[in-house]
CHARMM-style PDB file with segment names, atoms N, HN, CA, C and O in Angstrom:
ATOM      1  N   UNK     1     -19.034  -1.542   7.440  1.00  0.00      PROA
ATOM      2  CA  UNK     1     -20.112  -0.708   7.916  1.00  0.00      PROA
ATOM      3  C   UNK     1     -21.197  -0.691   6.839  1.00  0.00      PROA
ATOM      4  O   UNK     1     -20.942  -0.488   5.652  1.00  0.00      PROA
ATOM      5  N   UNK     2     -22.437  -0.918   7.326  1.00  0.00      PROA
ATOM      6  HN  UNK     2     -22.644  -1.083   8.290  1.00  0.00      PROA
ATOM      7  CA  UNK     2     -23.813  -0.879   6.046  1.00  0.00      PROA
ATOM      8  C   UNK     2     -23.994   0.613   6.234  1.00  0.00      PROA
ATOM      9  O   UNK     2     -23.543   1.419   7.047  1.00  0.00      PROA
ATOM     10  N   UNK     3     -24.992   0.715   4.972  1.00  0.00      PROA
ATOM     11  HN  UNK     3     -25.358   0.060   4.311  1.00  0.00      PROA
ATOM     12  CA  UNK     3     -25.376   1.589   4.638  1.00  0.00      PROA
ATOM     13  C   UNK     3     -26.148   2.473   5.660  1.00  0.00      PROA
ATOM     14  O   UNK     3     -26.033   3.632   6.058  1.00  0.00      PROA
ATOM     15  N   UNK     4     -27.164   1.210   5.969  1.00  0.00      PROA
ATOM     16  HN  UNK     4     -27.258   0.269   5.646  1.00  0.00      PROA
ATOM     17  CA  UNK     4     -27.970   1.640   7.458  1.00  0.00      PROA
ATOM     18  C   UNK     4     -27.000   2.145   8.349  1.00  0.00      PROA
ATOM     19  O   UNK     4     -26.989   3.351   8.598  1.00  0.00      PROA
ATOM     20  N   UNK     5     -26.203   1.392   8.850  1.00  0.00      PROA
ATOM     21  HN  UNK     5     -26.211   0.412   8.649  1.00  0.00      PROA
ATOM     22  CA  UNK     5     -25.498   2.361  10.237  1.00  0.00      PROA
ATOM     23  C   UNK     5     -25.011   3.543   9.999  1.00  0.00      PROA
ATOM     24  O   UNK     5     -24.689   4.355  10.867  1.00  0.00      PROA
ATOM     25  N   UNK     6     -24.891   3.786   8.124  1.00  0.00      PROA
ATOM     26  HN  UNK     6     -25.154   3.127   7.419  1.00  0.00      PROA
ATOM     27  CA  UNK     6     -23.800   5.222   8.066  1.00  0.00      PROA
ATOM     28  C   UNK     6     -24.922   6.114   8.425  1.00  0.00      PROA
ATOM     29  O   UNK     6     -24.605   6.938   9.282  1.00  0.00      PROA
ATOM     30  N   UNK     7     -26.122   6.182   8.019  1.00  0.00      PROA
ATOM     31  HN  UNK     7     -26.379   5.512   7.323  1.00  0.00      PROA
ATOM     32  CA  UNK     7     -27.242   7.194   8.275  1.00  0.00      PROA
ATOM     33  C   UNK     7     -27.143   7.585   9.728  1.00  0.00      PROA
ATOM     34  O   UNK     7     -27.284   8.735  10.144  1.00  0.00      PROA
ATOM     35  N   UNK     8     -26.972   6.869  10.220  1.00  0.00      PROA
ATOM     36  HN  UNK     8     -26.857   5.935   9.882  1.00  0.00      PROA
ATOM     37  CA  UNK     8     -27.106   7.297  11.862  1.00  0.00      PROA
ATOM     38  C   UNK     8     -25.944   7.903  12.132  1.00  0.00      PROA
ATOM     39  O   UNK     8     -25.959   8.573  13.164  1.00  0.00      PROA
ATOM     40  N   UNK     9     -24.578   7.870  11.313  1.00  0.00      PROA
ATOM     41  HN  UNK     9     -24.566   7.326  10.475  1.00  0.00      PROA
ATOM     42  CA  UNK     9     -23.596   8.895  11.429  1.00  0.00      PROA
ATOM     43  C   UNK     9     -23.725  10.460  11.300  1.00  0.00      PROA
ATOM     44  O   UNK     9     -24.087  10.816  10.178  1.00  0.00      PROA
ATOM     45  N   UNK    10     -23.538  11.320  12.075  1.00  0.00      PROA
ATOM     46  HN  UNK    10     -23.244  11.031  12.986  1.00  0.00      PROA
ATOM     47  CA  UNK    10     -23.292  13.115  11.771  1.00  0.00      PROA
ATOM     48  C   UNK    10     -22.506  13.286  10.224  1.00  0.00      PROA
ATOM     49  O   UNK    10     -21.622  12.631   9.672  1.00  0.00      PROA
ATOM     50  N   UNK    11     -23.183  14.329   9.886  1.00  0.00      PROA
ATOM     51  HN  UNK    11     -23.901  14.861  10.335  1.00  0.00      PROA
ATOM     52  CA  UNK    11     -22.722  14.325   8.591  1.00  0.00      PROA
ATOM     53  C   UNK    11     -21.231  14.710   8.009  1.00  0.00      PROA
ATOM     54  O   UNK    11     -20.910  14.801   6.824  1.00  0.00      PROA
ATOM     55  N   UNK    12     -20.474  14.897   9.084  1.00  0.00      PROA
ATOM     56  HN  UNK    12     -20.734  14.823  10.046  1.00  0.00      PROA
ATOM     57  CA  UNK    12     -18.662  14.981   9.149  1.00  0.00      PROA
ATOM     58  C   UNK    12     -18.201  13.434   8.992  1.00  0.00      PROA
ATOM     59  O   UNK    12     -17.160  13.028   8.473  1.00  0.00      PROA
ATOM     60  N   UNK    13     -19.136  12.759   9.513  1.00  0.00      PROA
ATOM     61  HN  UNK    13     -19.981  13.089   9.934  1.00  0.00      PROA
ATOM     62  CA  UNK    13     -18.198  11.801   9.589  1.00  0.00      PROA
ATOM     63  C   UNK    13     -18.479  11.000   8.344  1.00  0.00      PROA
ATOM     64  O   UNK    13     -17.656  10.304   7.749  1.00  0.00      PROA
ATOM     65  N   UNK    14     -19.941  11.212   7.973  1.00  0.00      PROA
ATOM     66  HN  UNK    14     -20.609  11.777   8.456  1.00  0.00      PROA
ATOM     67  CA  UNK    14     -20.200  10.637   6.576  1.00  0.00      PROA
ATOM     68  C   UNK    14     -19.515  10.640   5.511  1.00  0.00      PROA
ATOM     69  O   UNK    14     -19.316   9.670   4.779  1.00  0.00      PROA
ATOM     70  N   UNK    15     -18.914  12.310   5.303  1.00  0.00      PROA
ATOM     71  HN  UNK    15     -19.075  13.098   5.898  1.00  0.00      PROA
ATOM     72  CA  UNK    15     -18.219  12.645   4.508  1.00  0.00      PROA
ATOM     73  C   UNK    15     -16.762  12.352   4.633  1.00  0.00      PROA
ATOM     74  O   UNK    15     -15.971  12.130   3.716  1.00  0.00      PROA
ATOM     75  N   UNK    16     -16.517  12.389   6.024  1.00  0.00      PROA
ATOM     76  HN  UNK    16     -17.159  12.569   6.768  1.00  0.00      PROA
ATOM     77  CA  UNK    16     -14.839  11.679   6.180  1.00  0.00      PROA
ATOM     78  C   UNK    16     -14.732  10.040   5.540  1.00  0.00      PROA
ATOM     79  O   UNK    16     -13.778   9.445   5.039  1.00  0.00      PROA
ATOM     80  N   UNK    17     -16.237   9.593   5.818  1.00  0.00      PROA
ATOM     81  HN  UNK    17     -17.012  10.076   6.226  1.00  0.00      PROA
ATOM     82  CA  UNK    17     -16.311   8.122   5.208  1.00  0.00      PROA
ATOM     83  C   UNK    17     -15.918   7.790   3.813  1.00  0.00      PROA
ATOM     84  O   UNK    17     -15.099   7.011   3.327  1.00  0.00      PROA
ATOM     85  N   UNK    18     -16.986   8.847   3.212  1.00  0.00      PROA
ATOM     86  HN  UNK    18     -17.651   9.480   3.606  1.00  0.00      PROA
ATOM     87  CA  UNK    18     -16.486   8.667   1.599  1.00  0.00      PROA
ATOM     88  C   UNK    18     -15.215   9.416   1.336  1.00  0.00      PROA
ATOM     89  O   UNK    18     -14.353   8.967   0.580  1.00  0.00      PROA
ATOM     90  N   UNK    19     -15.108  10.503   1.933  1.00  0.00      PROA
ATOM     91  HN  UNK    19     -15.807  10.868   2.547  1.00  0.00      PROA
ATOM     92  CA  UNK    19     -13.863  10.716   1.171  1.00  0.00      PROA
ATOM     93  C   UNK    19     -12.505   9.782   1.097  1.00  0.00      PROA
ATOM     94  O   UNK    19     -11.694   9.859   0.174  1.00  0.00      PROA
ATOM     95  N   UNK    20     -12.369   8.710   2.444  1.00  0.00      PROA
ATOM     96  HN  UNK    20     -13.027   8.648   3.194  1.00  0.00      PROA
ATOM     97  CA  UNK    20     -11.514   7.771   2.608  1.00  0.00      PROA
ATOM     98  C   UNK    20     -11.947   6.371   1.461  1.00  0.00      PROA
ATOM     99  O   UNK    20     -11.083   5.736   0.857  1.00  0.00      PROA
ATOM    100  N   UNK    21     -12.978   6.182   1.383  1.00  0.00      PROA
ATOM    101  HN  UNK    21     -13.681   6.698   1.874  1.00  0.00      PROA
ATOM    102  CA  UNK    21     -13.223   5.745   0.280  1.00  0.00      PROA
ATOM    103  C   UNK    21     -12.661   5.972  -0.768  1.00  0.00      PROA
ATOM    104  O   UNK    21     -11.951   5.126  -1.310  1.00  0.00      PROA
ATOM    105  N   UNK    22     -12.927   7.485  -1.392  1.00  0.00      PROA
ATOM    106  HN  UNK    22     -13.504   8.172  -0.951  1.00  0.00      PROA
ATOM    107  CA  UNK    22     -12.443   8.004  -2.632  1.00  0.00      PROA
ATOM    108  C   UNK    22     -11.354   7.624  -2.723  1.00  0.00      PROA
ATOM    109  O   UNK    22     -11.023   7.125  -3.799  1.00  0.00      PROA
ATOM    110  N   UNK    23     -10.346   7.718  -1.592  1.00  0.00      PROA
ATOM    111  HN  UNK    23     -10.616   8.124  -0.718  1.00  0.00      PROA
ATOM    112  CA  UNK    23      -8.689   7.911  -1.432  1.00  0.00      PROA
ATOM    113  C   UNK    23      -8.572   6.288  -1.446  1.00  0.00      PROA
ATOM    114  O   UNK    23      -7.506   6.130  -2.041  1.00  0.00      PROA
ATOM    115  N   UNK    24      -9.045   5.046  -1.139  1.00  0.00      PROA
ATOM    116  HN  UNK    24      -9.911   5.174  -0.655  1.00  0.00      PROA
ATOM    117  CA  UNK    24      -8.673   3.760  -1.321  1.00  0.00      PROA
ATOM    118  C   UNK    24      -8.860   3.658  -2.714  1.00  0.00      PROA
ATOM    119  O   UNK    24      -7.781   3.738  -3.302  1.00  0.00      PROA
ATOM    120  N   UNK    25      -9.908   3.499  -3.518  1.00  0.00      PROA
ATOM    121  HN  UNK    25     -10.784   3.434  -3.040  1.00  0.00      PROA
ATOM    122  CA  UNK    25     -10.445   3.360  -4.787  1.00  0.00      PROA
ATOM    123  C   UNK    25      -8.448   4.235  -5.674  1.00  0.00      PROA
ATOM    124  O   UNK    25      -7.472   3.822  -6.300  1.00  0.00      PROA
ATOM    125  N   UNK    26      -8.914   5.396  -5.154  1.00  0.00      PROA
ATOM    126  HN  UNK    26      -9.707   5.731  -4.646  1.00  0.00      PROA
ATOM    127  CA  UNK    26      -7.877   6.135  -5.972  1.00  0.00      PROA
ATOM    128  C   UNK    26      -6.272   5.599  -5.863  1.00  0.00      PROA
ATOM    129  O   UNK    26      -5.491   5.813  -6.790  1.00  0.00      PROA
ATOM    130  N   UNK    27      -5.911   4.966  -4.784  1.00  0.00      PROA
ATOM    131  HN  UNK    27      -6.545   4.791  -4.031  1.00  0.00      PROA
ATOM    132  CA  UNK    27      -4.560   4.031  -4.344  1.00  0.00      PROA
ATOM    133  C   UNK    27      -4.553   2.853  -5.030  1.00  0.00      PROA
ATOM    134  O   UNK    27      -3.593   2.529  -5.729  1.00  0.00      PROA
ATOM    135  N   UNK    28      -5.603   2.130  -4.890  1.00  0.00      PROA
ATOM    136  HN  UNK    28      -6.383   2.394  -4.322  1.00  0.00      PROA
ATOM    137  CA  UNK    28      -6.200   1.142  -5.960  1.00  0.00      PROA
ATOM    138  C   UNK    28      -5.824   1.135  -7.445  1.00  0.00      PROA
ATOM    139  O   UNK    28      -5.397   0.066  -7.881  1.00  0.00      PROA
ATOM    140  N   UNK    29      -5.879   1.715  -7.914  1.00  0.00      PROA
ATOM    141  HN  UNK    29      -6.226   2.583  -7.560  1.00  0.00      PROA
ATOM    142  CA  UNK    29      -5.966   2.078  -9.205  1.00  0.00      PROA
ATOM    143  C   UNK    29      -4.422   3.142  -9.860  1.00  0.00      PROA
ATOM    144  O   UNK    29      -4.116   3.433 -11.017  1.00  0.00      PROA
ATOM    145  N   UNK    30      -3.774   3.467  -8.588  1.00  0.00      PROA
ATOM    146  HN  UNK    30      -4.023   3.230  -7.649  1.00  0.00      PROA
ATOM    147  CA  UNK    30      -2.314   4.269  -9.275  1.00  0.00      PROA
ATOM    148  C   UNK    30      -1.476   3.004  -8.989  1.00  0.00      PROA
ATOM    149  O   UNK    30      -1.543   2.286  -7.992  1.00  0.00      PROA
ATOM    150  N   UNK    31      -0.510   2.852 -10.286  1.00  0.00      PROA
ATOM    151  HN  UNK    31      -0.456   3.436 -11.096  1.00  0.00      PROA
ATOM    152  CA  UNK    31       0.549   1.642 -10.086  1.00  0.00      PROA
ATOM    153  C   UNK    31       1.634   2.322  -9.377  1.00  0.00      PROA
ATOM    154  O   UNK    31       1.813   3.537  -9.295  1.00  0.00      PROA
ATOM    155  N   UNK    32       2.446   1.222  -8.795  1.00  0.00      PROA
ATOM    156  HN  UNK    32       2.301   0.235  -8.862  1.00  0.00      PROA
ATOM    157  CA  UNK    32       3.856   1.705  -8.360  1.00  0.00      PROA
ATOM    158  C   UNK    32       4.614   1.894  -9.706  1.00  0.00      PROA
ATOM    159  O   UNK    32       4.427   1.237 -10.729  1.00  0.00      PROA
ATOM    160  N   UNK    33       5.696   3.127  -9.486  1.00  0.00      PROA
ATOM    161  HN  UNK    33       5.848   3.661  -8.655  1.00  0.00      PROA
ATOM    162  CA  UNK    33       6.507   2.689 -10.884  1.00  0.00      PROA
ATOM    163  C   UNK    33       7.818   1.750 -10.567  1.00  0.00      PROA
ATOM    164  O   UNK    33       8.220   1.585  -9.415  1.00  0.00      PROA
ATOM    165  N   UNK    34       8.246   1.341 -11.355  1.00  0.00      PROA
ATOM    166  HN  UNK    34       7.920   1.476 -12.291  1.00  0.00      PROA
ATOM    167  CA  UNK    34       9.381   0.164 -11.745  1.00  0.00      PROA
ATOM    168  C   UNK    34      11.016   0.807 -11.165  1.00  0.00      PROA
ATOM    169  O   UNK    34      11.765   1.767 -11.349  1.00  0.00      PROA
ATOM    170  N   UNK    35      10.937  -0.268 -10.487  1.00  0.00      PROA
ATOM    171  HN  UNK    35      10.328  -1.048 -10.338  1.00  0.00      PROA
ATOM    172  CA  UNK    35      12.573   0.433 -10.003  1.00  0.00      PROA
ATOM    173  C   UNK    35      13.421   0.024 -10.782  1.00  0.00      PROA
ATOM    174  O   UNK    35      13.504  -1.109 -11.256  1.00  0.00      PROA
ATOM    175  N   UNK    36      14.145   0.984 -10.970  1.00  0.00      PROA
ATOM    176  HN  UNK    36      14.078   1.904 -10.585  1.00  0.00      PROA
ATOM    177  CA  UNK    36      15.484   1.374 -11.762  1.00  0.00      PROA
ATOM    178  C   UNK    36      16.594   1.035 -10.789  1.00  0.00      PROA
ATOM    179  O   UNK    36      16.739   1.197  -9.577  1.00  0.00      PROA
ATOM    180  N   UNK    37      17.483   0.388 -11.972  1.00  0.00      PROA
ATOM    181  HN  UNK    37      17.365   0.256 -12.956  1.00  0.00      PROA
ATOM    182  CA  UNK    37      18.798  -0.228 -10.984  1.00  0.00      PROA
ATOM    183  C   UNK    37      18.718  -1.199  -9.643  1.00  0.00      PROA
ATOM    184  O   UNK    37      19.607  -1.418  -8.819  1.00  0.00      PROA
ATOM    185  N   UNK    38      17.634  -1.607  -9.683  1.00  0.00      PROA
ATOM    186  HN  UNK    38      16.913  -1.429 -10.353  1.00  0.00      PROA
ATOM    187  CA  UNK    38      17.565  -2.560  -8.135  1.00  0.00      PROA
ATOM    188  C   UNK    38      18.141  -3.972  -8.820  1.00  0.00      PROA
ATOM    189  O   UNK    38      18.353  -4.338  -9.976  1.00  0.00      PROA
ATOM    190  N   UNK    39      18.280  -4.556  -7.528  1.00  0.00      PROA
ATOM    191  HN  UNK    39      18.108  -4.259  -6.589  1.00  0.00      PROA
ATOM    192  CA  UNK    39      18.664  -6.621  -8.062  1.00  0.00      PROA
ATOM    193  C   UNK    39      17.716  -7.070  -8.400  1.00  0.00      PROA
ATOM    194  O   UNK    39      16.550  -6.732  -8.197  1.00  0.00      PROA
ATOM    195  N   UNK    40      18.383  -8.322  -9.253  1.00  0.00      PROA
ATOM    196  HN  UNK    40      19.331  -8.596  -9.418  1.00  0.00      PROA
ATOM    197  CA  UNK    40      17.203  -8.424  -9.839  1.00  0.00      PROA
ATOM    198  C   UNK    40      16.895  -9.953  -8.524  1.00  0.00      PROA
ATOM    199  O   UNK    40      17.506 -10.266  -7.502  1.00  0.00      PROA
ATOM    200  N   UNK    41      15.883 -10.459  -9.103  1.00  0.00      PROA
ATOM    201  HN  UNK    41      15.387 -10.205  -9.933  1.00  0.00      PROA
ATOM    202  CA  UNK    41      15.573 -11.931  -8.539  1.00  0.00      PROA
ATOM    203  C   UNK    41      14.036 -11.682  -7.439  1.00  0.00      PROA
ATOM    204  O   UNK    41      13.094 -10.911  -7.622  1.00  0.00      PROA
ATOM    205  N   UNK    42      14.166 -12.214  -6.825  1.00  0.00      PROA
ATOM    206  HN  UNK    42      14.932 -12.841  -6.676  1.00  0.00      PROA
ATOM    207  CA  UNK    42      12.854 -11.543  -5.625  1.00  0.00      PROA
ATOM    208  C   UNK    42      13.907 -10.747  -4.461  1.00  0.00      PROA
ATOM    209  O   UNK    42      15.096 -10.761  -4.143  1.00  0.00      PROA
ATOM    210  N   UNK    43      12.548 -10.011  -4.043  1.00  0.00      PROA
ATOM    211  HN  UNK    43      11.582  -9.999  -4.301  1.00  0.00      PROA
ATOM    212  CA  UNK    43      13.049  -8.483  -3.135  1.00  0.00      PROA
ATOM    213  C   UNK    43      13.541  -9.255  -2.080  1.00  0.00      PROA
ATOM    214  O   UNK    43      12.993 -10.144  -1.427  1.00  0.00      PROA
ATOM    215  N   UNK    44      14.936  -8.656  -2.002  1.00  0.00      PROA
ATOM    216  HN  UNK    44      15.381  -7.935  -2.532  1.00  0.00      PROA
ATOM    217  CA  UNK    44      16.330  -8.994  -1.210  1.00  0.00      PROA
ATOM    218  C   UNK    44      15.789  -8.588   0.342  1.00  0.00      PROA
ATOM    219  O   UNK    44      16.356  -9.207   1.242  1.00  0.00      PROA
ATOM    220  N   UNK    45      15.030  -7.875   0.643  1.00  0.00      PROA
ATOM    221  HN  UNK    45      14.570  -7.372  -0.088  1.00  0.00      PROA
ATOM    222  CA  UNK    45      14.184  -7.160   1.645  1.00  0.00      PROA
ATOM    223  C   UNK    45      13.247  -8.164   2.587  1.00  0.00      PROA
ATOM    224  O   UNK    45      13.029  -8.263   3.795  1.00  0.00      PROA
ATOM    225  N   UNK    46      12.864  -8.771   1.531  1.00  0.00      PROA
ATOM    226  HN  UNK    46      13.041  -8.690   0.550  1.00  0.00      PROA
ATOM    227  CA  UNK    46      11.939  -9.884   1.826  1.00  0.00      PROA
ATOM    228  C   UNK    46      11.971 -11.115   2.833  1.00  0.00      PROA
ATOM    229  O   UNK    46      11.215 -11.772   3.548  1.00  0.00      PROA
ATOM    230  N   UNK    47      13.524 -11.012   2.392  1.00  0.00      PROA
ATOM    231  HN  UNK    47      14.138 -10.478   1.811  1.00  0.00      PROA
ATOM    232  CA  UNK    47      14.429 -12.502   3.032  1.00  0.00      PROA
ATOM    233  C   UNK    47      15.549 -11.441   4.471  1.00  0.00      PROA
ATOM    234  O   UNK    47      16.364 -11.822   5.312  1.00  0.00      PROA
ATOM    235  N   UNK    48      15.104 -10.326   4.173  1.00  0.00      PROA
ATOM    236  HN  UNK    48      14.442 -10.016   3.490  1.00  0.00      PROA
ATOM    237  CA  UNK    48      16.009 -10.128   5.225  1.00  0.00      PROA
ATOM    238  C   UNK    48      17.689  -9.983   5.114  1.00  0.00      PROA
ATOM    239  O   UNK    48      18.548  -9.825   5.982  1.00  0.00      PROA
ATOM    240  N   UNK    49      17.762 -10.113   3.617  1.00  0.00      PROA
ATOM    241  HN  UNK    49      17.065 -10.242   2.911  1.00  0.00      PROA
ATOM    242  CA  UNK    49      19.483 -10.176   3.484  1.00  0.00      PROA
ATOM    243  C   UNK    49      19.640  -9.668   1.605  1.00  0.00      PROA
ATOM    244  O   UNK    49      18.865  -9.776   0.655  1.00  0.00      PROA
ATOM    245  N   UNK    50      21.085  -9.086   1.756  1.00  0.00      PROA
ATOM    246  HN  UNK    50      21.715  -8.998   2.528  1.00  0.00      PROA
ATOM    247  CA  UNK    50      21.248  -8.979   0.183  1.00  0.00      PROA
ATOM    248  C   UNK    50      22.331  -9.473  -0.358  1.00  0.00      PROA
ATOM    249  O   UNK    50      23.389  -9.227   0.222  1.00  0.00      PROA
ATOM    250  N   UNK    51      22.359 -10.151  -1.387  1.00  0.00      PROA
ATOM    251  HN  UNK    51      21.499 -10.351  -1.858  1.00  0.00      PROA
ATOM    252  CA  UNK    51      23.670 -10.190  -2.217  1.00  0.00      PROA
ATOM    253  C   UNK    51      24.115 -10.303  -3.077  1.00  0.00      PROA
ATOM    254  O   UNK    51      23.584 -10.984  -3.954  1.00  0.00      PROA
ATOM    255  N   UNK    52      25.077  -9.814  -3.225  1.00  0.00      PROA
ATOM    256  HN  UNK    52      25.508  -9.260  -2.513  1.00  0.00      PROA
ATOM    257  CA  UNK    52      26.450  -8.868  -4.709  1.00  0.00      PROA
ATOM    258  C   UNK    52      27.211  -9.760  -4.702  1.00  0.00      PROA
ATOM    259  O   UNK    52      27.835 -10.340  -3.814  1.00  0.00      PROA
ATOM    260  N   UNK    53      27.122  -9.873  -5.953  1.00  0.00      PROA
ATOM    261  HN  UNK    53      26.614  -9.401  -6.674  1.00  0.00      PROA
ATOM    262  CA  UNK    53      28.586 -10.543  -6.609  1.00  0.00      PROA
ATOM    263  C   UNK    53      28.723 -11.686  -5.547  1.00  0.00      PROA
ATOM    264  O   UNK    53      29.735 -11.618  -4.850  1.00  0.00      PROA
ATOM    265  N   UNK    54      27.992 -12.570  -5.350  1.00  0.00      PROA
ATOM    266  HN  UNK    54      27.170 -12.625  -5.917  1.00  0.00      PROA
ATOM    267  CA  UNK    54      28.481 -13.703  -4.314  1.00  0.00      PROA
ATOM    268  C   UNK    54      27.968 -13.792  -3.058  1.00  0.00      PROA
ATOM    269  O   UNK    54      27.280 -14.584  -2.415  1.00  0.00      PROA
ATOM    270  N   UNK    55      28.575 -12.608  -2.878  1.00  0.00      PROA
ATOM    271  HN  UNK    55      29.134 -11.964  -3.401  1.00  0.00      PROA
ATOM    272  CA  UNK    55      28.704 -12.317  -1.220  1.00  0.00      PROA
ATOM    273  C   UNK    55      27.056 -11.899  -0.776  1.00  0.00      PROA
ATOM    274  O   UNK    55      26.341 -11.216  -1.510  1.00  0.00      PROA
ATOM    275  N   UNK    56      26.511 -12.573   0.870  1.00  0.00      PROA
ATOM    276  HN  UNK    56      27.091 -13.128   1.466  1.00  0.00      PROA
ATOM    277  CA  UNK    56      25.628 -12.284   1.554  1.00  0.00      PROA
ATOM    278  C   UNK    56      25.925 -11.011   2.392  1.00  0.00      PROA
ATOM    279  O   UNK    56      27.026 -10.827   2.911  1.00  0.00      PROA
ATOM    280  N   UNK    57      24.974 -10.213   2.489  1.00  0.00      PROA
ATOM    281  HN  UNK    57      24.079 -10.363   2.067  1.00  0.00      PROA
ATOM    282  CA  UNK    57      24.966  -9.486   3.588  1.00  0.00      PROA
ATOM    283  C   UNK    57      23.551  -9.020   4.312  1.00  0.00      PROA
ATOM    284  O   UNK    57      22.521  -8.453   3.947  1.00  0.00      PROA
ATOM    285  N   UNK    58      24.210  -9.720   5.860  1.00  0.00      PROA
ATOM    286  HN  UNK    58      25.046 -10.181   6.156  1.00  0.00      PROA
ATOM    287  CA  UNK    58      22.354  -9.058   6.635  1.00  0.00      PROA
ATOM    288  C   UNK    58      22.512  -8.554   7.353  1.00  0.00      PROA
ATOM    289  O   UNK    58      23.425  -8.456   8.173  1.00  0.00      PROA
ATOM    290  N   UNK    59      21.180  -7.893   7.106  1.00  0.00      PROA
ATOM    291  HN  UNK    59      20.439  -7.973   6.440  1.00  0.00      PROA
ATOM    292  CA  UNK    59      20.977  -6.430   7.944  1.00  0.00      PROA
ATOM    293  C   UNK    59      21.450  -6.399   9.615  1.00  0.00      PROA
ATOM    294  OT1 UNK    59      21.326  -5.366  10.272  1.00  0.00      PROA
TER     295      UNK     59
END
């Protein structure tokens, strides 16, 4: 959306605009923290399956 079209927005929605803004920028910028105790290798989630000690298991 340009700048131009936001003007022609009511001013609720202007402000719902930026404030969703604010809130991306601000998601942007907080890291995830580091999981503790997970497997290691790439996310077991990813592939759809996990496995221990050998053994496969899917969901």
């Amino acid at each position: 959306m340009t700048e131009d079209s936001r003007k022609d927005l009511p001013p609720a929605a202007q402000r719902a605009l930026a404030e969703a803004e604010a809130r991306r920028k601000q998601a942007a910028m907080e890291k995830d923290p580091a999981e503790q105790g997970g497997p290691k290798g790439p996310e077991p989630t990813r592939y759809g399956d996990w496995e221990r000690k050998g053994v496969c298991v899917d969901f």
